[in-house]
Every structure is written in C-alpha cells, then in structure tokens.
XYZ file of C-alpha atoms in Angstrom:
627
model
C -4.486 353.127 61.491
C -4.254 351.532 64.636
C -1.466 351.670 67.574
C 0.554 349.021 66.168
C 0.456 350.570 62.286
C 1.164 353.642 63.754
C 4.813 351.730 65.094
C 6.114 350.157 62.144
C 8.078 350.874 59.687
C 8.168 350.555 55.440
C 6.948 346.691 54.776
C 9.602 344.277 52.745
C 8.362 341.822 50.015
C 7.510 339.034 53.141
C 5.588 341.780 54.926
C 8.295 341.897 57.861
C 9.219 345.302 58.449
C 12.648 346.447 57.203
C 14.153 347.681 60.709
C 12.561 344.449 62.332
C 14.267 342.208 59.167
C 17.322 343.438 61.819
C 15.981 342.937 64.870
C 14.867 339.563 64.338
C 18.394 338.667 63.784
C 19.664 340.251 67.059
C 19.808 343.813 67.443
C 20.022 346.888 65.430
C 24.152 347.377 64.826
C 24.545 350.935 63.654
C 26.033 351.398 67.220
C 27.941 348.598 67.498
C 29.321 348.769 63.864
C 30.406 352.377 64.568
C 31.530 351.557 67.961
C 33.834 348.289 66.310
C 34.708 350.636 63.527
C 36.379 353.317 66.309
C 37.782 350.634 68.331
C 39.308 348.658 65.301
C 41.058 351.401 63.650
C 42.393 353.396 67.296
C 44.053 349.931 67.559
C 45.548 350.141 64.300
C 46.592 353.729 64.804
C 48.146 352.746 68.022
C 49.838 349.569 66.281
C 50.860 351.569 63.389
C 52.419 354.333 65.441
C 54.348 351.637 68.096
C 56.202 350.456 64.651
C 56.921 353.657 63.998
C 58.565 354.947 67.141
C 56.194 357.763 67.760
C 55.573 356.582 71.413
C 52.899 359.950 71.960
C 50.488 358.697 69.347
C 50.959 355.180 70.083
C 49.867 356.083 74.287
C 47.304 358.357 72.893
C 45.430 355.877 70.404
C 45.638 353.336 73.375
C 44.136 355.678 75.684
C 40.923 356.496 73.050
C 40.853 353.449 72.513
C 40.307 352.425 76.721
C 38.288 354.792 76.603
C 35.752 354.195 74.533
C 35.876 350.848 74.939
C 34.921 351.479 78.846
C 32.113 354.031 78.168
C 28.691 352.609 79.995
C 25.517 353.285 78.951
C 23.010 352.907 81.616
C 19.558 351.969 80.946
C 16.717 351.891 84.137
C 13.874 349.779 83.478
C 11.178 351.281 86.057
C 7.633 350.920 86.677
C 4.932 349.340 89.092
C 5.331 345.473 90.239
C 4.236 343.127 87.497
C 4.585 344.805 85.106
C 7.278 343.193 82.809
C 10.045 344.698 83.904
C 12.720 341.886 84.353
C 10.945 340.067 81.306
C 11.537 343.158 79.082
C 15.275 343.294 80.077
C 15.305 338.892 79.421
C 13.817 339.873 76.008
C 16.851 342.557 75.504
C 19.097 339.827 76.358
C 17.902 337.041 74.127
C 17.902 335.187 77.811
C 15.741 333.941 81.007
C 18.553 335.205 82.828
C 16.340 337.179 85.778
C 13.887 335.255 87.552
C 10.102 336.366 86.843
C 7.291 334.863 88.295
C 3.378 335.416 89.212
C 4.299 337.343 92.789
C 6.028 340.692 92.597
C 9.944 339.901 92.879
C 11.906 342.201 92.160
C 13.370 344.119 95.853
C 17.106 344.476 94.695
C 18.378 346.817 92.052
C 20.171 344.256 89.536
C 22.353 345.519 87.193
C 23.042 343.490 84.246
C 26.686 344.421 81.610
C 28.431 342.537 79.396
C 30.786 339.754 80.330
C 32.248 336.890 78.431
C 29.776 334.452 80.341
C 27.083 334.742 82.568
C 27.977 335.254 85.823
C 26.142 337.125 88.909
C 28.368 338.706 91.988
C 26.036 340.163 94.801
C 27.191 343.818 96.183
C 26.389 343.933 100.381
C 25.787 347.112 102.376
C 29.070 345.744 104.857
C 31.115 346.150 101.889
C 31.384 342.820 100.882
C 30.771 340.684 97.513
C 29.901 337.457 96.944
C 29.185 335.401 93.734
C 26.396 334.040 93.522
C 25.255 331.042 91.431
C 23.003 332.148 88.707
C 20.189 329.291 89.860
C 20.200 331.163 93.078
C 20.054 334.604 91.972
C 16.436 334.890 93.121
C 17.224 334.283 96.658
C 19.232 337.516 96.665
C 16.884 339.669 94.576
C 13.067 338.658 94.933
C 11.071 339.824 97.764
C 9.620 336.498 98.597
C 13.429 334.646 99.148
C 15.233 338.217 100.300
C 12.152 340.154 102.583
C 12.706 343.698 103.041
C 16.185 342.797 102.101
C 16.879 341.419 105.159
C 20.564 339.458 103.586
C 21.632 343.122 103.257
C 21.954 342.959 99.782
C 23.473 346.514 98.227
C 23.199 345.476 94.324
C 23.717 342.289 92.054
C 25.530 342.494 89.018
C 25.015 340.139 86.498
C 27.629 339.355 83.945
C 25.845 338.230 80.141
C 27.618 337.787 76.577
C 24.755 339.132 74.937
C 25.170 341.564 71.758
C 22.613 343.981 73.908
C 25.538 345.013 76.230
C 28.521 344.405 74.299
C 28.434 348.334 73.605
C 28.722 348.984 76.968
C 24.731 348.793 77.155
C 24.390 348.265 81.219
C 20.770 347.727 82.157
C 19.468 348.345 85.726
C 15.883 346.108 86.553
C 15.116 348.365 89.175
C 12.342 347.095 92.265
C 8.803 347.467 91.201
C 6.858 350.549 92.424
C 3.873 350.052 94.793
C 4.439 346.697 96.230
C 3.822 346.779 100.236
C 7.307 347.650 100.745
C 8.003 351.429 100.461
C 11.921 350.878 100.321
C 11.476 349.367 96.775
C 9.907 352.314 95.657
C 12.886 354.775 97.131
C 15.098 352.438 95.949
C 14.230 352.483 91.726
C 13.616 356.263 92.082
C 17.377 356.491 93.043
C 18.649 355.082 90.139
C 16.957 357.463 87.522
C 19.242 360.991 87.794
C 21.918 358.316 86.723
C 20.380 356.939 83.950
C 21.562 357.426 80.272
C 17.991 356.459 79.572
C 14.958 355.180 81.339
C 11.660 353.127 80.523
C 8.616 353.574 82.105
C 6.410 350.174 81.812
C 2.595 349.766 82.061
C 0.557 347.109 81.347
C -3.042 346.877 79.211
C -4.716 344.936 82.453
C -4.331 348.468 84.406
C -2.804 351.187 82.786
C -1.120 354.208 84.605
C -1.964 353.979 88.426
C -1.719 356.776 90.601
C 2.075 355.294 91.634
C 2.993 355.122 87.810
C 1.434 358.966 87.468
C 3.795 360.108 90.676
C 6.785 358.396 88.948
C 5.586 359.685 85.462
C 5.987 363.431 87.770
C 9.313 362.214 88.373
C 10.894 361.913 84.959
C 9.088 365.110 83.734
C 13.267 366.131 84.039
C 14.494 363.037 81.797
C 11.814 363.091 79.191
C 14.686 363.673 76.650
C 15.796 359.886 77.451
C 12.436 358.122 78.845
C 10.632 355.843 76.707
C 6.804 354.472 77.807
C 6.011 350.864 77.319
C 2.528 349.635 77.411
C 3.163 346.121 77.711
C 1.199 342.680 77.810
C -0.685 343.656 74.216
C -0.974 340.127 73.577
C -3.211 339.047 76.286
C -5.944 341.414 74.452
C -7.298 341.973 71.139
C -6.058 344.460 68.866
C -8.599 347.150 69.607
C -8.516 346.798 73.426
C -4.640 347.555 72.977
C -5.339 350.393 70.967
C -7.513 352.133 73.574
C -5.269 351.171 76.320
C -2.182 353.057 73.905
C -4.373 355.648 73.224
C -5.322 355.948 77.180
C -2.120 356.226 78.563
C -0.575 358.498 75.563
C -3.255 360.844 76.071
C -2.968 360.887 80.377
C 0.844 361.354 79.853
C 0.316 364.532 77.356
C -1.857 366.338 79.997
C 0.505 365.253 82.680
C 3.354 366.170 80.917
C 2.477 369.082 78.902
C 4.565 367.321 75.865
C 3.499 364.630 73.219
C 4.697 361.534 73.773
C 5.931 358.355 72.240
C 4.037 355.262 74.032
C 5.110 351.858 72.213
C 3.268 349.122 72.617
C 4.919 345.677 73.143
C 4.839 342.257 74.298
C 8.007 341.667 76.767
C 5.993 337.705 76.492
C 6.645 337.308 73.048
C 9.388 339.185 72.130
C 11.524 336.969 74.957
C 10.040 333.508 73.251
C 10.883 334.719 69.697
C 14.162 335.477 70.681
C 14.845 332.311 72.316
C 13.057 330.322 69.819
C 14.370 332.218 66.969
C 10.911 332.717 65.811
C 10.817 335.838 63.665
C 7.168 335.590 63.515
C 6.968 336.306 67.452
C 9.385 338.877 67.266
C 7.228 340.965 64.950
C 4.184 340.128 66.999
C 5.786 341.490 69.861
C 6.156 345.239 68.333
C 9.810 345.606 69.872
C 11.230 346.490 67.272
C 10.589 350.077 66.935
C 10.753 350.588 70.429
C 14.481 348.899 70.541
C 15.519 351.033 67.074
C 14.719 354.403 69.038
C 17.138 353.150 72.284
C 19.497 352.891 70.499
C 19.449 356.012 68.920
C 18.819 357.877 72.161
C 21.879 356.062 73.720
C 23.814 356.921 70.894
C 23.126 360.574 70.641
C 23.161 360.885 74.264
C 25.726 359.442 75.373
C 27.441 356.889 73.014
C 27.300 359.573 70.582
C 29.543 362.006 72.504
C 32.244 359.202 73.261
C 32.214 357.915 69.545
C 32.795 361.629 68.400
C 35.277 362.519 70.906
C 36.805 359.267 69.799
C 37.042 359.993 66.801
C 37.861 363.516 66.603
C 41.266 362.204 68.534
C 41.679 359.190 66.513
C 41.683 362.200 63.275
C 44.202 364.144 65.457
C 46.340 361.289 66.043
C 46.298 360.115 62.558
C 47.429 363.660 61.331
C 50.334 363.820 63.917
C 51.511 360.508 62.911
C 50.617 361.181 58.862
C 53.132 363.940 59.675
C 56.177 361.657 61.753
C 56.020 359.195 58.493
C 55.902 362.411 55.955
C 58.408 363.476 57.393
C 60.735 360.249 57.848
C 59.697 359.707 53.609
C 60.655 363.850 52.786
C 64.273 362.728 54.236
C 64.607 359.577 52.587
C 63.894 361.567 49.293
C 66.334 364.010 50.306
C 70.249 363.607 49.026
C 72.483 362.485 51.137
C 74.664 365.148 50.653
C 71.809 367.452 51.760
C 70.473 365.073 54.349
C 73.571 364.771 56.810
C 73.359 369.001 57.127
C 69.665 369.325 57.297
C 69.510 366.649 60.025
C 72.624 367.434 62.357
C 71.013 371.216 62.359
C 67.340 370.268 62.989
C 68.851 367.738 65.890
C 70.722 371.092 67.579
C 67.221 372.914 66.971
C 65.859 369.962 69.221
C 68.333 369.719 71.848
C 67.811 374.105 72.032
C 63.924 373.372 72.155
C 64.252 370.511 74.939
C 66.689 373.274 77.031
C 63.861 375.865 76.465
C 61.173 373.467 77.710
C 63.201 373.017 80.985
C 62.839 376.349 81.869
C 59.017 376.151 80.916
C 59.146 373.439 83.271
C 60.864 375.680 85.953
C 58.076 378.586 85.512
C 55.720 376.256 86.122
C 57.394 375.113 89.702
C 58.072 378.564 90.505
C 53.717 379.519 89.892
C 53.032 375.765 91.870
C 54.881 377.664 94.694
C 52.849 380.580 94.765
C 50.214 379.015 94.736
C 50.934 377.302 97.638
C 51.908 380.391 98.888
C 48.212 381.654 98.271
C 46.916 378.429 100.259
C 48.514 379.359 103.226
C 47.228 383.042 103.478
C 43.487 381.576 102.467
C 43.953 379.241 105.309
C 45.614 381.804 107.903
C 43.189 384.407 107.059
C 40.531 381.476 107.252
C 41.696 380.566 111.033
C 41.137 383.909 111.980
C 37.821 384.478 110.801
C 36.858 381.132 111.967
C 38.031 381.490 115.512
C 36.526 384.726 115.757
C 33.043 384.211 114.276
C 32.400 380.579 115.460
C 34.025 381.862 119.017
C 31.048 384.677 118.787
C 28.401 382.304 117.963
C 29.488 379.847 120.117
C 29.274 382.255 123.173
C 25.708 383.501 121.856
C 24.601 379.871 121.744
C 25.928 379.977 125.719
C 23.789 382.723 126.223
C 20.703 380.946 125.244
C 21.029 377.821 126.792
C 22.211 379.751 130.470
C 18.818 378.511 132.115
C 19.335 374.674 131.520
C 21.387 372.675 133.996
C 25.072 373.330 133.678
C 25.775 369.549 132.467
C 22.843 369.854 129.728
C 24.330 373.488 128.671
C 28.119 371.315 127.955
C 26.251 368.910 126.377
C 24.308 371.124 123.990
C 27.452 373.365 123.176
C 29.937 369.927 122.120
C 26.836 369.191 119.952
C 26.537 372.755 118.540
C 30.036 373.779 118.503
C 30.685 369.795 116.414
C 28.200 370.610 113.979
C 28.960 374.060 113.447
C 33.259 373.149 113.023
C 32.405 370.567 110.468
C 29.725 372.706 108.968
C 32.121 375.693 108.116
C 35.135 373.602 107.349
C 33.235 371.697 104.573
C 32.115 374.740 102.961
C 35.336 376.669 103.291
C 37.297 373.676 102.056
C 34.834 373.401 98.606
C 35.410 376.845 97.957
C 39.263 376.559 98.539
C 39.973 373.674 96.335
C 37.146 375.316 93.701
C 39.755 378.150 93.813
C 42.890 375.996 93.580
C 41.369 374.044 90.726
C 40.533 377.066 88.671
C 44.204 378.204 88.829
C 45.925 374.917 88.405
C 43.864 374.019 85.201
C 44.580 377.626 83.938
C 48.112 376.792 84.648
C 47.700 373.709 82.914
C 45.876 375.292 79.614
C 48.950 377.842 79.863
C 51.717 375.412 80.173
C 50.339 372.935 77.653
C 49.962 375.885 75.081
C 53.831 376.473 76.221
C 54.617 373.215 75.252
C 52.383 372.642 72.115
C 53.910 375.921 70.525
C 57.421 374.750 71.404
C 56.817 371.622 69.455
C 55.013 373.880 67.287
C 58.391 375.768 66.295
C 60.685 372.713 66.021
C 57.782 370.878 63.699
C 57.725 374.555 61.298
C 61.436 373.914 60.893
C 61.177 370.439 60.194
C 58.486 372.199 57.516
C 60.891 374.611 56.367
C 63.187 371.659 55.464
C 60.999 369.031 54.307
C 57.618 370.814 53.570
C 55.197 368.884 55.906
C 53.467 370.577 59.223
C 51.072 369.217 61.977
C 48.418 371.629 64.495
C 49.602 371.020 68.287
C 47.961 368.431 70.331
C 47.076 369.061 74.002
C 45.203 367.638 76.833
C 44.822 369.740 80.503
C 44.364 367.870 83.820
C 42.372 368.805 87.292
C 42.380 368.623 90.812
C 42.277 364.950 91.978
C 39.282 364.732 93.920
C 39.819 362.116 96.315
C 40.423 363.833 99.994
C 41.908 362.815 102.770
C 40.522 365.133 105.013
C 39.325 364.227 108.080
C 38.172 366.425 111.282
C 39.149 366.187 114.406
C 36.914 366.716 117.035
C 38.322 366.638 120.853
C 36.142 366.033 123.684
C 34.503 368.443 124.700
C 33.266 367.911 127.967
C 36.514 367.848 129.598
C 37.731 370.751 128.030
C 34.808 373.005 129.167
C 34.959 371.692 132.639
C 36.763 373.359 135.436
C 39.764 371.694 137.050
C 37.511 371.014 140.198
C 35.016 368.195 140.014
C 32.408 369.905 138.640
C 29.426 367.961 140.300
C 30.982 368.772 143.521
C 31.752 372.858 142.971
C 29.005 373.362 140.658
C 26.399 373.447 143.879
C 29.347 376.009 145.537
C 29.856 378.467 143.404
C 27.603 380.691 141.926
C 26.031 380.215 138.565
C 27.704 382.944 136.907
C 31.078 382.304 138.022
C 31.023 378.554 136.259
C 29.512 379.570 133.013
C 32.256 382.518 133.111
C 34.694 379.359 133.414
C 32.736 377.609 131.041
C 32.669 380.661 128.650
C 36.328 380.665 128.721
C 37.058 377.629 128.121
C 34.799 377.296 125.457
C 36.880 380.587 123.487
C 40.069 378.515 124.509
C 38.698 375.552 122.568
C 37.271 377.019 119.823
C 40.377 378.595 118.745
C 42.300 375.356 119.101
C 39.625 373.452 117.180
C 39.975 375.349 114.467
C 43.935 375.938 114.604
C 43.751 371.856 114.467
C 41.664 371.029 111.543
C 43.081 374.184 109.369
C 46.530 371.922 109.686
C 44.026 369.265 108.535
C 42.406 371.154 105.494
C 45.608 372.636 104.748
C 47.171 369.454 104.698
C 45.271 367.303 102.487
C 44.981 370.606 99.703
C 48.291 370.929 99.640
C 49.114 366.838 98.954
C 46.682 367.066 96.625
C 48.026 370.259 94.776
C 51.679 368.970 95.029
C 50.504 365.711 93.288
C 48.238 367.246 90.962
C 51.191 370.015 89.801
C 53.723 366.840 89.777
C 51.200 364.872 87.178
C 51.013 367.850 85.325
C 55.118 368.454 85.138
C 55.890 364.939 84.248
C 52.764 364.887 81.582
C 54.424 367.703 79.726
C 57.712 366.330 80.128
C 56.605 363.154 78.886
C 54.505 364.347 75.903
C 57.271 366.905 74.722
C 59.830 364.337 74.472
C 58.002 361.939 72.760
C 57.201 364.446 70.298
C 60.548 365.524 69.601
C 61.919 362.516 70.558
C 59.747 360.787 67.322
C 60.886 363.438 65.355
C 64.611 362.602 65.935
C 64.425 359.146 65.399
C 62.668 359.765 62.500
C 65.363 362.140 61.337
C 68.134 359.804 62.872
C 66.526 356.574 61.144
C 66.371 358.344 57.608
C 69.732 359.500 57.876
C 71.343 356.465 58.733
C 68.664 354.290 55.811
C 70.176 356.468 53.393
C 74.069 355.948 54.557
C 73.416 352.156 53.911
C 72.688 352.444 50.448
C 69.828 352.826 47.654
C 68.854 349.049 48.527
C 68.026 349.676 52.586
C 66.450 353.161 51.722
C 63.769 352.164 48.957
C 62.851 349.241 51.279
C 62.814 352.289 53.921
C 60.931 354.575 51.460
C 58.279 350.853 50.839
C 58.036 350.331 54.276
C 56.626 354.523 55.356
C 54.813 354.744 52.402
C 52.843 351.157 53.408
C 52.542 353.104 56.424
C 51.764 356.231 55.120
C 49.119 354.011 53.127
C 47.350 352.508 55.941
C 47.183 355.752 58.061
C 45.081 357.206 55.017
C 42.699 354.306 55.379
C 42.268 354.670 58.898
C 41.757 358.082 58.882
C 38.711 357.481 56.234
C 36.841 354.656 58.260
C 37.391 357.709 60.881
C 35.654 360.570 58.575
C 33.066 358.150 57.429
C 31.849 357.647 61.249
C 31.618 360.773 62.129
C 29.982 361.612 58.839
C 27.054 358.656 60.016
C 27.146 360.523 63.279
C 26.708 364.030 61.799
C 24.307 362.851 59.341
C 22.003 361.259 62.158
C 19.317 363.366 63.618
C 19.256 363.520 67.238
C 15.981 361.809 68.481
C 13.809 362.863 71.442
C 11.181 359.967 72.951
C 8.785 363.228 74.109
C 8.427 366.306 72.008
C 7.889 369.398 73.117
C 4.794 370.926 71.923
C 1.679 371.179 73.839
C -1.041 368.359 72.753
C-alpha cells in the first residue's frame, strides 16, 4: 500500500472515494448541517416563545442563537516560504483569492472569514483601516510590493462567501518561515497559541528543513490540533511521494515522540479542480481526507463545545417553554368555575413571590456594600504596606547609588522608584480584583439559586394546580475586565530637589547633608505616590464592582419577572379565553397545542444533534504512543 492508499477511504462503484463523492461537491457538511440545524431551530424556539409571551425564553433562544452563530474557528496555515501555503487556503476556498507567485510573498498575516462578498480591509499598526481593492491586495501583503512591511501593515482581513467559512471557519495564511526577513518568522509563530487548529506544510522538492524542524519543536504543545501536509505530490511520481511521506512521518515521530498523521496533497490540483469543477483533479489532489479530519478536529475542539452548549440551552429553553404552553393548555382544560379561583390565588402567590424577591434583591445590596467595605480596608491596609516597604527599598536603593553624582543618583531613583510603583500596583491590583471576582460570582451563584428556587416555588404551585413542573434556569456573571486604571507618576526630580538651586548649593554643602534632604524627600514622595494611585486602583475597582453588582441586580430582576410575568399572562390569557366562550377557547386550546406541537419537534432536531455529537469520536491528528 502506498502513501496515497494508505489516505483514502472505502471506494464507490466509479472508484471515487465515498468521503471525496462529498468533497468534490464542496465540503464535508456534517458541521455545517449540525451548525444550520442549531441555528434553525434556536430561531424557532425564540419565534415560538415571542408568540407566546414568555419574553425569558424568547431573549434566551436569541442569545444561543448569537452565540453560536458568532463562534470563530481559527485555522493557521504555517510553514517555510513556498511552500503552498496561500494556495492551500485558495484551494479551501474554491478561489484565487490570495496572490501566489514564484518569489516568496507572503510578509503580512491575512486572515480570511466569511462575508457575503469578497472584500479585503487592511488593519495598520497607527490604528487605522483601510479597504483595500482585492486586485491590490498583494501590495499590502507580499514582501516584494510591502518590504519589511514598511506601509505598516498590522493584518488584512479578507471577506469570502465561500461554504469553507460560513461555519465561522476563519483561516490565518500566516508569513512563510525562513525567508531573509526574521520578522516573518516571529510574526506566524505568534499566531499559533491562538489557533483552534494549525497546519504545518512541506513540500516533496525539500522536505522538513531545519526551520520547519524548529517550528515542528514549536507545536509539540498543539499536536492535539496540528495537521502535516506534504504538499506538491504531483510534480513527482508516485513512489518519490511515498518516500518523501514516509521521510517526513518518520523525522516527525522521533522529533515528536508521537505517531503522526502526514497527508499528502496537491494544494495545485486540488485549487484547479475546484475551480474547474473537475472531480477527477480533486481526487488526484488527496485533499480529501486531509479536509474530512479538519473538520472533525474543529468540531470536537471547538465547534463541538459551542454546538453542545447550544444545544444543551436550546433543550433547557424548550422545556421551560414546553412548560409556559402546558400550563396555559392545563387551564384552558380546567372549568371555569374552577379556573377563576385557581388563578386569582396563584396571581396573589405571584405578587407574594415578586415582594419576597425584593428583599432578595435588598440582601444582595446590603453584601455589594460590604464588599466594598472589604475594598477599602484591602486598599488602606495596602497603602500602608506600600509606603512602608517601597519607602525602605527606596532608601536602600539611595544607599547604593551614594557614590554617583548627586544629579545621576535623582535620576536613577525616579527610574527605580517608577518602575517599582507600577510594578507593585499591577500585582496588588490582579490579586484584588482576583479576590473581588471570586466573591461577586459566589454572590452571583447564591443570588441566582435565590431566584431560581423562588420561581421554583411559584412553578410547584402552578404544579399543584395544573400538574406540570420545569428545573430552574440560571446563568452567573463576572467582573468586567476592562480597567480604567491608570498611574500617575509625578516628577520626580523636582520633588527630590531642595528648595535651593541645587547646582548652585550642591558644591556648598556637604554630601551628606543633601542626600539627607534628598532621603527625605524621597520618604515624603513615596508616601504620596502611593496615597495617589491607591485613589486610582481604588477607584476604577470600585466602578467596576458597582457596575458589575448593578448588571447582576437588574439581570435577576429582569429574568424573575419574565418568568413569573409569563406565567401570569399565561394564567391571565386562559382565564379570560375561557370567559369568552367554548368557541375562543378551543381555538385557544388549537392554537398551544400547535405550539405545544412544534416545541416537541424542535426539541428532537435538538436531541438528534447532540446524539451525532455524542456518537462522534473525538479525533487526534498525532497519537500518543511512542513509534
């Protein structure tokens, strides 16, 4: 069997492979069908809950649904210049979107999503963007048109409508390793800690040079998402691609300690067949395997954890509003001389549960408070140490630099006395707002559990009535993270210097006596430094706690009305349905069953996802095991 049999899969009747038979028409759509499945039904759930008034599920499902629908799976193509790279990613795209050519291009990271049309916007260091028209695109990416980046060129993204991306696929054609500019080999290893997946490209003319072997050292962290492409297969014959396979998988397995998975493809052909629609190409170019397994990885990886998540809440959200319409049907079943008693005393067992859910919300104010409480003794006691042990170390730092001139010493104490202020801030501050986060998203888990068994009670007595019961639903929030912090650092040279014009005393007095000055001016400073930028710290925690505690107030508020609020007009809508005659309440009774109906379906296309997702086994490009 040789490298290529070793690739394919099970042959049809035309001797086409059955995974390629998919390919060949675009791209495997396991994800995307599972992805369109999620997205499709959240909708529905969303639509379906808007019509029925129960405004928490309805803001829910749209949420999941953003969500998802705004997950990005990112993809770094890496390797040595020439090697394929940005005619690999064309082949993904069914596209000569990036320019390729015979010198090495490549010198800024392009990163290529989905977008309605194509479109490229260029990203510069001075903040600014710019688009760019596609037939210029090499003039802000290629080394020959942009040297050493000179245009200051941070990133280009390029827009493209092909099914590749429309997942949420974003692929990054990083600079090629190895060319004579060293920044385009800092630059591609930046992007890999970031990457949902990586491939690592060789070619048959020279597999695995010493750079390829350093960045092969690299990804020894990743190998759970890296895939190895030998690449240019067709410019040899069949057994000179075999040894080059067999080459490089073997080198990697020493390297690496691990067996891996080295597909061997033709970025040439696979690009022609897919712009020719030439199936015959495709299959010549052996991407098909290597494209089945990316998408698995991204799925499992990544895409994997967003569809489940999505769908675990799109099953949560269908139960919750299963159990607005069951109960909303229960009441239009019930007689009316029943119904008008049963409602008006679940709506006072509502209006008791919103009163006890204001005083939840008043607990929580009251532990915000001492909280903030808590800040201000962490900062005071903060300040003290702070002014004490940077005042100490500050002096010692005096002591060592007593021998230099007495300008030098001032200028060697703002410098040390700078770094050391923002140096012990930073690391106080992390810890601090570490702290504060751990007890506002305990406070959050607590409050939300509050909340969820409040709703909890009022749903059991809508059970007790009507026979129908839902679990609680709750979310918990964190710290924001943006800061507004900012130091502020005085000049120190004036404060350190004696009233007297120092250049003119300096010669006067006697040494000791002006670094005495010195000395105390520098304690005097010190302590007002850090008395400053504690206001600072303190400052920007506590906006940030105060917003964070507000979000989490009006959250509850917001979900716990909604909850019982749906429940009421539920309750309320029956009620009055029934009061208008048998004719309005079986058209009622049609309309929540349809519902009731249609909920059931979506909550099946939901269980049959995650039963695909379950079902699938989680694939690994290396394997662990020595060679």
């Amino acid at each position: 069997m040789n490298a290529f049999e070793g690739h394919t899969e099970a042959c049809t009747k035309d001797g086409r492979s059955e995974a390629y038979s998919k390919v060949s028409a675009g791209h495997s759509t396991t994800f995307a069908t599972a992805r369109d499945t999620v997205l499709t039904n959240l909708q529905r759930l969303a639509a379906l809950a808007g019509k029925a008034e129960v405004g928490v599920v309805a803001d829910l499902a749209k949420e999941a649904y953003l969500r998802l629908r705004d997950e990005r799976l990112h993809l770094a193509v890496m390797g040595q210049f020439k090697r394929g790279k940005s005619t690999l990613i064309n082949a993904l795209l069914g596209d000569n979107a990036l320019p390729t050519g015979i010198l090495p291009l490549t010198s800024v990271a392009t990163e290529v999503r989905f977008g309605p049309a194509v479109k490229a916007t260029a990203f510069f260091e001075d903040g600014r963007a710019e688009e760019v028209p596609i037939e210029e695109l090499a003039s802000f990416v290629t080394e020959k048109e942009n040297p050493r980046n000179v245009k200051g060129v941070r990133r280009v993204e390029l827009e493209h409508p092909s099914r590749f991306l429309r997942d949420g696929v974003v692929i990054t054609d990083t600079p090629g390793l190895g060319s004579v500019h060293a920044h385009n080999t800092l630059a591609a290893y930046d992007y890999l800690p970031r990457a949902d997946a990586a491939v690592v490209m060789t070619a048959v003319d020279s597999p695995l040079t010493e750079l390829e072997l350093d960045l092969v050292s690299q990804v020894r962290d990743y190998l759970d998402r890296t895939f190895f492409l030998v690449n240019k297969v067709d410019q040899v014959n069949p057994a000179e691609a075999e040894e080059a396979v067999d080459f490089v998988r073997s080198v990697l397995s020493d390297r690496l300690g691990v067996r891996v998975t080295v597909y061997p493809v033709s970025a040439k052909l696979a690009l022609e067949g897919r712009v020719m629609g030439d199936s015959g190409l495709l299959e010549d170019s052996h991407i098909g395997r290597f494209e089945a397994d990316l998408e698995r990885v991204l799925l499992h990886r990544k895409g994997g954890a967003a569809l489940s998540s999505a769908v675990k809440r799109g099953l949560r959200l269908a139960g919750e509003l299963g159990y607005h319409l069951d109960t909303e049907r229960a009441a239009l079943r019930t007689p009316l001389e029943d119904l008008d008693g049963v409602v008006q005393a679940l709506i006072e067992a509502l209006e008791r549960a919103r009163g006890q859910h204001r005083d939840i919300l008043h607990v929580l104010s009251g532990e915000v408070n001492l909280l903030i409480r808590s800040l201000d003794e962490a900062v005071d006691a903060f300040r003290d140490a702070e002014t004490r042990e940077l005042g100490d170390r500050s002096v010692r730092f005096l002591e060592e630099c007593r021998e230099l001139p007495v300008r030098r010493i001032i200028s060697e104490l703002e410098r040390f006395r700078s770094e050391a202020l923002v140096e012990d801030f930073e690391r106080w501050r992390e810890a601090e707002e570490a702290r504060l986060n751990t007890r506002l998203r305990e406070l959050a888990g607590r409050f939300e559990t509050e909340t969820a068994a409040l709703v909890r009670d009022v749903q059991s007595r809508v059970s007790d009535a009507f026979g129908v019961r839902l679990p609680p639903l709750a979310e918990s929030g964190g710290l924001a993270t943006e800061s507004r912090v900012w130091y502020l650092i005085g000049e120190i040279s004036t404060a350190f210097l004696p009233e007297l014009n120092l250049l003119t005393l300096s010669p006067l007095l006697p040494r000791s006596v002006t670094l005495g000055r010195v000395r105390k001016d520098l304690l005097r400073n010190v302590a007002e430094e850090v008395d400053r930028n504690c206001g600072r710290v303190r400052y920007d925690l506590l906006v940030r706690l105060e917003e964070t505690a507000r979000r989490l107030r009006a959250s509850l508020r917001d979900r716990f009305e909604k909850s019982v609020g749906a429940m009421e007009k539920s309750l309320r809508r029956a009620l009055a349905d029934r009061q208008e005659g048998q004719v309005t309440s079986e058209a009622a009774l049609a309309r929540v069953e349809d519902a009731l109906a249609e909920v059931g379906m979506v909550r099946r296309r939901l269980e049959a996802v995650a039963e695909r997702i379950a079902a699938r086994p989680a694939p690994a490009p290396a394997v662990p095991t020595r060679p």
